[in-house]
Tab-separated table of C-alpha atoms in Angstrom:
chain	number	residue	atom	x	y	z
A	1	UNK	CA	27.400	7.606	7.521
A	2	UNK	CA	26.849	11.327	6.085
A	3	UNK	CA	22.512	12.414	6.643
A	4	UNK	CA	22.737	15.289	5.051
A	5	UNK	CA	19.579	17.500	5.713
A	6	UNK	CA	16.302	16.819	5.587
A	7	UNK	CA	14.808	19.846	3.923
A	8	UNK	CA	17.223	18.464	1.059
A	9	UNK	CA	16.030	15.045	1.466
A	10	UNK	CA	12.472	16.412	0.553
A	11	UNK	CA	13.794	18.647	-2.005
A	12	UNK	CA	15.908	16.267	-4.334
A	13	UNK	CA	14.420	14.515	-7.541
A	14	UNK	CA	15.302	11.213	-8.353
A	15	UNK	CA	15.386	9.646	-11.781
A	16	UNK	CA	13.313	7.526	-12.760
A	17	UNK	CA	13.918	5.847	-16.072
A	18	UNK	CA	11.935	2.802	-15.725
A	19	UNK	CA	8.198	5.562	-15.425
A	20	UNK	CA	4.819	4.321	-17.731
A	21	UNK	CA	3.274	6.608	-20.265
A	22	UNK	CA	0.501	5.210	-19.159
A	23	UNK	CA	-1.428	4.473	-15.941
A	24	UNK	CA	-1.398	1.476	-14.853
A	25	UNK	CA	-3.048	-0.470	-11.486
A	26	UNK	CA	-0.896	-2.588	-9.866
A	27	UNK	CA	-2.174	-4.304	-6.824
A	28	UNK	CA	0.317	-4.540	-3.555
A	29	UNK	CA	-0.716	-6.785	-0.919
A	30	UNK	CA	1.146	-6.580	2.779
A	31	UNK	CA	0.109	-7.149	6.363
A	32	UNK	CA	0.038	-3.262	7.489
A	33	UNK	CA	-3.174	-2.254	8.821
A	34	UNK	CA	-3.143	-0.663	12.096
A	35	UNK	CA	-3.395	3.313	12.396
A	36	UNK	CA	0.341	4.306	12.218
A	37	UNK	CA	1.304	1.631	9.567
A	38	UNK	CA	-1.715	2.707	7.013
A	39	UNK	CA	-0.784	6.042	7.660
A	40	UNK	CA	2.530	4.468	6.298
A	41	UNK	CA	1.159	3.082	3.315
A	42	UNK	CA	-0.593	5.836	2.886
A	43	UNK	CA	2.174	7.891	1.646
A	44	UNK	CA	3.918	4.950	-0.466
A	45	UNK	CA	0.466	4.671	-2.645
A	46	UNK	CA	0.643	8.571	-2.630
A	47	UNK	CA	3.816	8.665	-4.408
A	48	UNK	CA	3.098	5.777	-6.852
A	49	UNK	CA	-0.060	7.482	-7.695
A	50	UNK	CA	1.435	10.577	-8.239
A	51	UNK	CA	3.256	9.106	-11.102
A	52	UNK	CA	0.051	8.434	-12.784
A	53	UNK	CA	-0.111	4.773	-12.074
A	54	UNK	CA	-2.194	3.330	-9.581
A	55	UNK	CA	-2.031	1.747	-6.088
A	56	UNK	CA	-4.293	-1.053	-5.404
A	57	UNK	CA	-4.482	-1.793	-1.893
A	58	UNK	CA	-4.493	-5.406	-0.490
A	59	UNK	CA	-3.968	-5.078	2.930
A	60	UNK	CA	-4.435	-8.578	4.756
A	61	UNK	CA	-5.107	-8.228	8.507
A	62	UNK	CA	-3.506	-10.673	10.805
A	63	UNK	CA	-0.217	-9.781	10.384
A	64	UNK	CA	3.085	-11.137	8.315
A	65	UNK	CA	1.993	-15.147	9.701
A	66	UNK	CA	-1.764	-14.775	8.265
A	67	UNK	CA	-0.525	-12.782	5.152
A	68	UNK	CA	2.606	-14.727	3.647
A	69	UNK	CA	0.923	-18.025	3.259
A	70	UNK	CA	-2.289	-16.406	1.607
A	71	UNK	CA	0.447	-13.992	-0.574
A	72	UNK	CA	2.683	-17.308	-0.994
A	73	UNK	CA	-0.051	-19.549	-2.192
A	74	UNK	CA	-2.040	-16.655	-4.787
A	75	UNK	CA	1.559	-16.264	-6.578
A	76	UNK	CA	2.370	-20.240	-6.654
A	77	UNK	CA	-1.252	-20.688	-7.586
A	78	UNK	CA	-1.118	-18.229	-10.783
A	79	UNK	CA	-3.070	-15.419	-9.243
A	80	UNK	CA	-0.263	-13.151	-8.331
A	81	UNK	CA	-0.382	-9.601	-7.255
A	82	UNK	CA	1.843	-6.364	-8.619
A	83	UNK	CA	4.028	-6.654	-5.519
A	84	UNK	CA	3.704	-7.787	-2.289
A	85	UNK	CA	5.662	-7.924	1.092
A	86	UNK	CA	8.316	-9.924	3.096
A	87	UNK	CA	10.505	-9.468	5.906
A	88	UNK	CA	14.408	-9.393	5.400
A	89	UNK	CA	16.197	-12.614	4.468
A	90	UNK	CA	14.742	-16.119	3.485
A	91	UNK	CA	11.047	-16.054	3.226
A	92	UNK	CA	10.605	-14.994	-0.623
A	93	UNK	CA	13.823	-17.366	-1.977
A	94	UNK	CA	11.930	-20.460	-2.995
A	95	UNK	CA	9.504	-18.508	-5.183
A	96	UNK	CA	13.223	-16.480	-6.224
A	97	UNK	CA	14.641	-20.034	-6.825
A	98	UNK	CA	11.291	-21.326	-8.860
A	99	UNK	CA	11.115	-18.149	-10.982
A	100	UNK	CA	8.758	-16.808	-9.961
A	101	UNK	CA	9.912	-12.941	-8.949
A	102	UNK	CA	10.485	-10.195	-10.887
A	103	UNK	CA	14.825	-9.880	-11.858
A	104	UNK	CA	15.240	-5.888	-10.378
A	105	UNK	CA	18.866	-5.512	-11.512
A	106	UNK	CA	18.645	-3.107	-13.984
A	107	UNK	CA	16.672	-1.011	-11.373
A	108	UNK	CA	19.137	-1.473	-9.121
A	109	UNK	CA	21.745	-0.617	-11.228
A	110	UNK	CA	20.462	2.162	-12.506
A	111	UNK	CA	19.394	3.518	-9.344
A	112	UNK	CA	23.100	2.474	-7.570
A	113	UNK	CA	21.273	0.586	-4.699
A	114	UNK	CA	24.597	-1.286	-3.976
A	115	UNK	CA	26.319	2.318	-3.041
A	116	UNK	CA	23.413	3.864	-1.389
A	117	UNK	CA	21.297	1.235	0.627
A	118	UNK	CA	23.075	0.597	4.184
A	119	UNK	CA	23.378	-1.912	5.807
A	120	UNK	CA	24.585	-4.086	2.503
A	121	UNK	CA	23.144	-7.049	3.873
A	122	UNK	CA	19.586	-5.787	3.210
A	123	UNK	CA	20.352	-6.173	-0.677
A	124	UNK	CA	22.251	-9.059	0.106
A	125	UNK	CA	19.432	-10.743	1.716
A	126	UNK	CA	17.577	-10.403	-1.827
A	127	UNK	CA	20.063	-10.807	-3.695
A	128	UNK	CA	20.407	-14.438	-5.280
A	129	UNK	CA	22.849	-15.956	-7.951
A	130	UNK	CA	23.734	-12.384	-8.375
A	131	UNK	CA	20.426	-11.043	-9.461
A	132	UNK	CA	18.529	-8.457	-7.068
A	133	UNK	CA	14.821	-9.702	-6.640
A	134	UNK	CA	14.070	-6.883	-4.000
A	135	UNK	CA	13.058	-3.224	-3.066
A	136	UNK	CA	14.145	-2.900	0.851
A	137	UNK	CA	12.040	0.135	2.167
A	138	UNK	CA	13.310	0.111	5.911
A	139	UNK	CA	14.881	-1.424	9.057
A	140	UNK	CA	12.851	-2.911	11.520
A	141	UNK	CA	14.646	-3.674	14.790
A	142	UNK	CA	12.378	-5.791	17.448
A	143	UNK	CA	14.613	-5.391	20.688
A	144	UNK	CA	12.843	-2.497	21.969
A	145	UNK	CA	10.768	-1.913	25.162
A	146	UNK	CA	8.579	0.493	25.426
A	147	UNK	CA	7.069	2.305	28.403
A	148	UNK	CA	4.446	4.204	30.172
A	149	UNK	CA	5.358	6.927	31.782
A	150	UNK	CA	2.070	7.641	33.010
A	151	UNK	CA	1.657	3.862	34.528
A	152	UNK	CA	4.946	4.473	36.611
A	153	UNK	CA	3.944	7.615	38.155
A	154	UNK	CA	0.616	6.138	39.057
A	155	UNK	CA	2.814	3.590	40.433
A	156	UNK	CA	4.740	5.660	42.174
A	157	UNK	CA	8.060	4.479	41.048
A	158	UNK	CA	10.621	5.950	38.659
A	159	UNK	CA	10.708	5.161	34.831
A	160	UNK	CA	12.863	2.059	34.713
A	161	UNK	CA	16.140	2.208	32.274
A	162	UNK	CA	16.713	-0.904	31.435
A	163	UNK	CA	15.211	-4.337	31.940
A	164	UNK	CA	16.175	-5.403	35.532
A	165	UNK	CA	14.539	-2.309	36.542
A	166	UNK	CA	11.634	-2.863	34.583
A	167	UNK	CA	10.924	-6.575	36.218
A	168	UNK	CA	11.577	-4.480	39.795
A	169	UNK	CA	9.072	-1.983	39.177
A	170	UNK	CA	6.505	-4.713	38.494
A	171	UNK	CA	4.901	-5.566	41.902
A	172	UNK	CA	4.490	-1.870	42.507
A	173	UNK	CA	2.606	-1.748	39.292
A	174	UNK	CA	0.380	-4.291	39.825
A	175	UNK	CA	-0.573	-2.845	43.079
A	176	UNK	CA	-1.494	0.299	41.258
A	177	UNK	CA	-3.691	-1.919	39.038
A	178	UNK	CA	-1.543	-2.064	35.994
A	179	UNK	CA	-0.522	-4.461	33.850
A	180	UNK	CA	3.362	-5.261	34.345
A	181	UNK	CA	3.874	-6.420	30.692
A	182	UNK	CA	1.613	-6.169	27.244
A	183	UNK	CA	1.598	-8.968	25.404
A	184	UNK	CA	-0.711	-9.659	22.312
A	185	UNK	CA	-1.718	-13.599	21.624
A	186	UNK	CA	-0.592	-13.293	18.058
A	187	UNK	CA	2.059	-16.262	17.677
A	188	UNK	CA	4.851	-14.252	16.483
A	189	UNK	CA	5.176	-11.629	19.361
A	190	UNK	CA	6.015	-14.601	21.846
A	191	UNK	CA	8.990	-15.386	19.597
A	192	UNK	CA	9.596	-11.250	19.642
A	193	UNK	CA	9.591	-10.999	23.121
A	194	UNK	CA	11.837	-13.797	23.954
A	195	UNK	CA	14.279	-12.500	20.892
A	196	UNK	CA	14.378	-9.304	22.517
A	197	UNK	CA	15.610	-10.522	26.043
A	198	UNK	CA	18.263	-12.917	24.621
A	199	UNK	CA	20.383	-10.309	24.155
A	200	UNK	CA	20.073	-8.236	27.165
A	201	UNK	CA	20.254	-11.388	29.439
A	202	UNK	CA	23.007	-13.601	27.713
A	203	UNK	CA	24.328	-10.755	25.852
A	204	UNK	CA	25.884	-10.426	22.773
A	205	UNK	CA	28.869	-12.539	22.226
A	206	UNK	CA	26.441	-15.800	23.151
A	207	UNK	CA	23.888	-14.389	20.558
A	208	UNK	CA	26.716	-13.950	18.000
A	209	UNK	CA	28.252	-17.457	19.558
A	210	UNK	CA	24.456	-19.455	19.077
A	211	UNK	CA	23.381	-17.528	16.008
A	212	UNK	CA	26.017	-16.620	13.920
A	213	UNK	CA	28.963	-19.370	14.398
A	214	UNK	CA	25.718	-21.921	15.476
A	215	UNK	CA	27.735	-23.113	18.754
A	216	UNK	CA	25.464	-25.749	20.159
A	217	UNK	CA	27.225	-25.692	23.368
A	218	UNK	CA	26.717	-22.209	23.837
A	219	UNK	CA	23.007	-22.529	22.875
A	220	UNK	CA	22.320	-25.321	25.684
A	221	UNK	CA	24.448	-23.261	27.950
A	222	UNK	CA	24.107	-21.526	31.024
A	223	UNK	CA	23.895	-17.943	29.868
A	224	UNK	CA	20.457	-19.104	27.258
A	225	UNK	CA	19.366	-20.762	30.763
A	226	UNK	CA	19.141	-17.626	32.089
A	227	UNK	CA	17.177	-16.537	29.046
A	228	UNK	CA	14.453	-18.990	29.336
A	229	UNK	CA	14.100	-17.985	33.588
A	230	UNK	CA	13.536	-14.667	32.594
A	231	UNK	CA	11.070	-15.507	29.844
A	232	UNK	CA	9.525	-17.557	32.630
A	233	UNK	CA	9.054	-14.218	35.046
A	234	UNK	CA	7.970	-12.063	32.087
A	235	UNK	CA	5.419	-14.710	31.128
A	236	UNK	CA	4.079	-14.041	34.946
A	237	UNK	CA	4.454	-10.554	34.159
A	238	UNK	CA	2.092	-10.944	30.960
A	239	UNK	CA	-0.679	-13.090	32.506
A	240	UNK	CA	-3.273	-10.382	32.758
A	241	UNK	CA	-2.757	-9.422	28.958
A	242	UNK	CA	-6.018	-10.759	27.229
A	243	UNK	CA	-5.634	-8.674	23.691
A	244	UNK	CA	-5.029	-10.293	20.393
A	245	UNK	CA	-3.238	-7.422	18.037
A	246	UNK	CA	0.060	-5.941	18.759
A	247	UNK	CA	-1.428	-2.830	18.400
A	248	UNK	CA	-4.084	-3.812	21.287
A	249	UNK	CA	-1.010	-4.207	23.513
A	250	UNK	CA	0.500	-1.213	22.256
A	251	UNK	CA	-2.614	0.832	22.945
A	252	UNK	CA	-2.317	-1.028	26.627
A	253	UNK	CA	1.121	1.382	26.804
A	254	UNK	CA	-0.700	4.244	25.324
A	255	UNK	CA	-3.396	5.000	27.758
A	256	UNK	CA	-1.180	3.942	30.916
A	257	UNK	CA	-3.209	0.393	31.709
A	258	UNK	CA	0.171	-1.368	31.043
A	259	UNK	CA	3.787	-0.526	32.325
A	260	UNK	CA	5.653	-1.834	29.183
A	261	UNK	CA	5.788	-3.664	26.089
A	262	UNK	CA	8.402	-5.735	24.278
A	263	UNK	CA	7.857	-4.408	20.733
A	264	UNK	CA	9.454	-3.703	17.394
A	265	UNK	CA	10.122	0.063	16.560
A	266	UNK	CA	6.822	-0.127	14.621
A	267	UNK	CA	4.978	1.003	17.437
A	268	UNK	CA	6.282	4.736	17.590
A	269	UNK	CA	3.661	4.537	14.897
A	270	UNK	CA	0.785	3.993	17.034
A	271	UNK	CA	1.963	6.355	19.334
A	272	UNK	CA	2.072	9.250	17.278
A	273	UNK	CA	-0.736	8.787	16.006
A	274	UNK	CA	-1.749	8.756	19.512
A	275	UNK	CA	-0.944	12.418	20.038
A	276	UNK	CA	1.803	11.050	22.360
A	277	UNK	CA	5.357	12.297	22.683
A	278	UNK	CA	8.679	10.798	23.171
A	279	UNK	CA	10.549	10.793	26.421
A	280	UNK	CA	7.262	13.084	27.806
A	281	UNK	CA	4.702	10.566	27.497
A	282	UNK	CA	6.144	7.301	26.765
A	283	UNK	CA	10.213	5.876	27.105
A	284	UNK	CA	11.793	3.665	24.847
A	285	UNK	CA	14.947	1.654	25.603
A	286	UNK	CA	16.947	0.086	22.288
A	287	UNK	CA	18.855	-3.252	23.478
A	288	UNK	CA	15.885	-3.151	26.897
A	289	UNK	CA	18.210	-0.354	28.060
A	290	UNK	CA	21.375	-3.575	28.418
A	291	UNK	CA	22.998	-3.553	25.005
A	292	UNK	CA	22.045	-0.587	22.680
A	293	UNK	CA	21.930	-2.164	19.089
A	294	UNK	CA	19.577	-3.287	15.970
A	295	UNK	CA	19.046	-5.994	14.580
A	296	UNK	CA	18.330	-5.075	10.857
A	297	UNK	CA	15.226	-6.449	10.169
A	298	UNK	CA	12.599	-4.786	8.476
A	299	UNK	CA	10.890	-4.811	5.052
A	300	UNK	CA	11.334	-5.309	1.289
A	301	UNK	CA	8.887	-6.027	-1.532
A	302	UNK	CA	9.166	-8.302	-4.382
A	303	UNK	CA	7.609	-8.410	-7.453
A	304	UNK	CA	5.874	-11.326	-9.342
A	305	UNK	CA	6.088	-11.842	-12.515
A	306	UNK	CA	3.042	-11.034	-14.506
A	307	UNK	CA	3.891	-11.568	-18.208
A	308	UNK	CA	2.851	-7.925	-18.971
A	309	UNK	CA	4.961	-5.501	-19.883
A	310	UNK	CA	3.480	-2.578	-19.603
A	311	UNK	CA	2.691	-4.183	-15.488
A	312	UNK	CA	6.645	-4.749	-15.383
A	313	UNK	CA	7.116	-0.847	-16.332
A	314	UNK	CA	5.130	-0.122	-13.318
A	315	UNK	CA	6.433	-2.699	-10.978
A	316	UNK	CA	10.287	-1.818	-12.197
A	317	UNK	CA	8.910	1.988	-11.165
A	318	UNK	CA	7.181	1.121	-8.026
A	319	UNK	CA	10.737	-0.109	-6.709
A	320	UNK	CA	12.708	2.207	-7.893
A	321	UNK	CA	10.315	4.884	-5.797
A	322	UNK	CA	10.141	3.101	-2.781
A	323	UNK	CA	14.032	3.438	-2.709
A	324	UNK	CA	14.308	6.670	-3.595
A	325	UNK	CA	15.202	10.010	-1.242
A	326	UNK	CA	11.156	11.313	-0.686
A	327	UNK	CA	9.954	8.628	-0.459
A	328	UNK	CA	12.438	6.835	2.140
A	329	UNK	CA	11.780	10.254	4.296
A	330	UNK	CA	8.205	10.293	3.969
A	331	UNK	CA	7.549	6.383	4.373
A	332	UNK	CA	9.260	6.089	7.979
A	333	UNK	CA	8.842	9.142	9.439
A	334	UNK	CA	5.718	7.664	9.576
A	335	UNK	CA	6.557	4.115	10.021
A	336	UNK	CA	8.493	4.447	12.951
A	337	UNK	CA	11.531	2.415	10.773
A	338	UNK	CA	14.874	3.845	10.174
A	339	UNK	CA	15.814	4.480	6.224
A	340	UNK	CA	17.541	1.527	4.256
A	341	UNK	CA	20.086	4.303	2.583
A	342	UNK	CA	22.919	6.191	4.395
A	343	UNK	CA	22.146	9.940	2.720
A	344	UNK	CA	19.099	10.980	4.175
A	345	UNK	CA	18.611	12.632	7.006
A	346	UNK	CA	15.550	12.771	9.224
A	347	UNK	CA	15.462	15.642	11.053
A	348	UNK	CA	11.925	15.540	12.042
A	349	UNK	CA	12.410	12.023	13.857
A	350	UNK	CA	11.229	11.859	17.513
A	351	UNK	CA	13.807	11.350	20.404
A	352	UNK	CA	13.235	7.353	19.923
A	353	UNK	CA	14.126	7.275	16.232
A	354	UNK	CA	16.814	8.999	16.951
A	355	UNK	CA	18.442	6.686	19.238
A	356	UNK	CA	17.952	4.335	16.765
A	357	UNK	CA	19.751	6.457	13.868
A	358	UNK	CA	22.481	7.070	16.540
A	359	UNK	CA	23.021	3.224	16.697
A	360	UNK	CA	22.729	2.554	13.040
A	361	UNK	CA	25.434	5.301	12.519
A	362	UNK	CA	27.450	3.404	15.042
A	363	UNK	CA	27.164	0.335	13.257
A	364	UNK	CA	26.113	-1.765	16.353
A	365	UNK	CA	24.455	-3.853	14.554
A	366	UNK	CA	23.337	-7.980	13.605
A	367	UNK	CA	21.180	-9.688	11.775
A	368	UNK	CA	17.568	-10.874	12.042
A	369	UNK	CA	16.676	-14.648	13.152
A	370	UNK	CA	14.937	-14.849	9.852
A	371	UNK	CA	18.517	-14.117	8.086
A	372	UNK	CA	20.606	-16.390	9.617
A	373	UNK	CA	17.633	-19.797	10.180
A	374	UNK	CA	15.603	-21.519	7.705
A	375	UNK	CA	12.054	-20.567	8.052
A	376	UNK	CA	11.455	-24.098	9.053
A	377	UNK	CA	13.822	-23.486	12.214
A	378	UNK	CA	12.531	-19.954	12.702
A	379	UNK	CA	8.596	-21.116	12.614
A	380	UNK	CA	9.785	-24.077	14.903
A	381	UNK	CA	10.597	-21.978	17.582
A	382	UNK	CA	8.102	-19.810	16.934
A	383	UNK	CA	5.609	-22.300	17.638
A	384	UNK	CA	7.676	-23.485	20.944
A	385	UNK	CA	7.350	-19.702	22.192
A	386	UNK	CA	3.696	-19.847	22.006
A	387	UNK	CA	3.361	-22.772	23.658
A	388	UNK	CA	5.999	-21.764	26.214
A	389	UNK	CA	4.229	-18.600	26.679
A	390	UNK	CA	0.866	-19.579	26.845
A	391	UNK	CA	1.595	-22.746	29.333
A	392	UNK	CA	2.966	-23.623	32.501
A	393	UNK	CA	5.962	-25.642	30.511
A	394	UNK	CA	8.982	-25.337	32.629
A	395	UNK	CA	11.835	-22.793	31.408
A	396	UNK	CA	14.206	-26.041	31.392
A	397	UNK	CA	12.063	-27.892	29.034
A	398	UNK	CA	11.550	-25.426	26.835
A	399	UNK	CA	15.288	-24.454	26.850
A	400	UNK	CA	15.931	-28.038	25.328
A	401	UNK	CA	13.237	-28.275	22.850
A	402	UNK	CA	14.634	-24.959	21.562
A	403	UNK	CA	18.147	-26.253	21.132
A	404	UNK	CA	16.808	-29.568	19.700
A	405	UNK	CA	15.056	-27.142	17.049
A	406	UNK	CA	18.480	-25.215	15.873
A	407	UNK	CA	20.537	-28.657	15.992
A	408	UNK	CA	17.902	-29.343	13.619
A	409	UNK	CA	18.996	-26.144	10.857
A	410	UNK	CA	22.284	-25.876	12.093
């Protein structure tokens, strides 16, 4: 992958033959609202504004599980907004399939998306029939645990450097008063944190085994046992973690109260904004410091169709930006998110980003749960974590309900 520099990366223009003549208001819901993902947005609406059009925001708090439905049921419903957000892979193809998105091919063929966004399968993942319905913007990878380095020497142990360590350190943490583990009560980061030990426990032929060639066998297994008996200890770990947000949990990390946090690389975000720096005041470990990849999750935005045409302009122009060279740079430097094209370089990233970039470059990479299960599977066992997580069910148990769940979209 060639990242060529980033003073260039701010400097270069990018065509954009789809602009308006005229301003025009286009409103773009999502789910980002906490301080380092509106400071995000922030610069997205900044660059669409700058091209005389204008950025409505409709942020919905609650994150992506509050938002889609509401997002889902205003476009289905005839109330549809100027673009709106979805993870990577299935969640937007029904409304694809029923007609309801905006066809972006000509964008993406003028703009040569297929030779410069990286991995492919991000345009893949929008891609249907043939036809592009999608802008990616980044890559999201949840498999990351994050760390207070301040909690540890109150502790009075070393900063752990991988998982095993981590669970170690915990009894001397919570005789120091700490928190072992952050966790926020929002269903999805249950399913997070169990996604992100999967791999460092059973490591990553069984993911690839369960996941990608759908091997029951290896799913009700011995090595996914082990999985669930360490989501077990970390659920002991998390007991004292009362907060709702992500961010809550993140801020738990922030001001030392909590040793760690299973988290997506969306909360470098909240750190920086936190005045904190990487590798001084907090550690992050890819993979939970056992198997250093990404999973290349992340963020795109479709557009619904509106039946305006001077609202397509904008929309067509809108994705085309998000895409492009300053905007990719500005957007996740501040995000936290790695760029979703292969010749930009981000020079100004913190130490954690670029272990991330390192690992992207590498190629060590697979895809999201969402990409490779039906959102009926995926909110299936999203629901199971919760319950798992927030209940005395036995790791056994919970291990077979899980399988019965992908036997179900296998």
């Amino acid at each position: 992958m060639n990242f060529r520099s980033f003073a260039a990366a701010l400097a270069a223009t990018v065509a954009l033959p789809f602009a308006s003549a005229n301003a025009t208001e286009l409103e773009v819901t999502h789910w980002w609202t906490s301080g380092g993902e509106a400071a995000a947005v922030a610069e997205l609406a900044k660059a669409f504004d700058a091209t005389g059009n204008k950025w409505v925001d409709g942020a919905i708090a609650g994150g992506g599980g509050t938002a889609r439905p509401i997002m889902i049921s205003r476009i289905t419903g005839g109330d549809p907004m100027g673009a709106t957000q979805f993870n990577h892979g299935q969640q937007a193809l029904e409304l694809v399939e029923a007609g309801l998105m905006l066809d972006l091919t000509d964008v993406a063929e003028a703009e040569g998306w297929k030779e410069k966004i990286f991995p492919p399968s991000l345009l893949e993942a929008c891609t249907v029939d043939g036809r592009i319905y999608c802008a990616p913007v980044n890559i999201h990878s949840p498999e990351w645990l994050w760390l207070s380095n301040q909690a540890f020497a109150d502790a009075g142990v070393p900063v752990p450097t991988n998982w095993d360590e981590f669970v170690a350190a915990a009894p001397a943490l919570e005789k120091a008063g700490k928190i072992p583990l952050a966790l926020g009560n929002q269903p999805w980061q249950s399913n997070l944190a169990f996604g992100a030990m999967t791999v460092a426990v059973a490591g990553m032929d069984v993911w690839k085994k369960v996941n990608i060639e759908k091997d029951m066998d290896a799913a009700a297994g011995p090595e996914m046992a082990k999985v669930f008996a360490a989501a077990a200890d970390a659920r002991k770990l998390a007991a004292k973690s009362t907060v709702q947000d992500w961010n809550q949990a993140t801020n738990l990390v922030i001001t030392g109260q909590a040793g760690g946090q299973l988290m997506g690389d969306w909360a470098q975000g909240e750190f920086a904004v936190a005045g904190k720096v990487a590798g001084q005041d907090y550690t992050c470990l890819p993979g939970l410091g056992v198997n250093e990849y990404l999973s290349t999750g992340g963020d795109a935005f479709y557009f619904p169709k509106l039946n305006d045409p001077e609202k397509e302009k904008a929309q067509k122009e809108l994705a085309a930006l998000m895409v492009s060279k300053e905007v990719q740079v500005a957007f996740n430097l501040k995000k936290g998110s790695l760029p979703i094209r292969g010749d930009v370089d981000l020079s100004a990233a913190n130490d954690c980003m670029k272990k991330g970039l390192k690992i992207l470059a590498d190629g060590n990479l697979v895809p999201t749960g969402d990409m490779v299960w039906s959102p009926d599977v995926v909110k299936q066992n999203e629901d199971l974590m919760v319950e798992f997580w927030k209940s005395d069910m036995s790791p056994e148990e919970a291990h077979k309900k899980w399988v019965e769940n992908l036997k179900s979209g296998a």
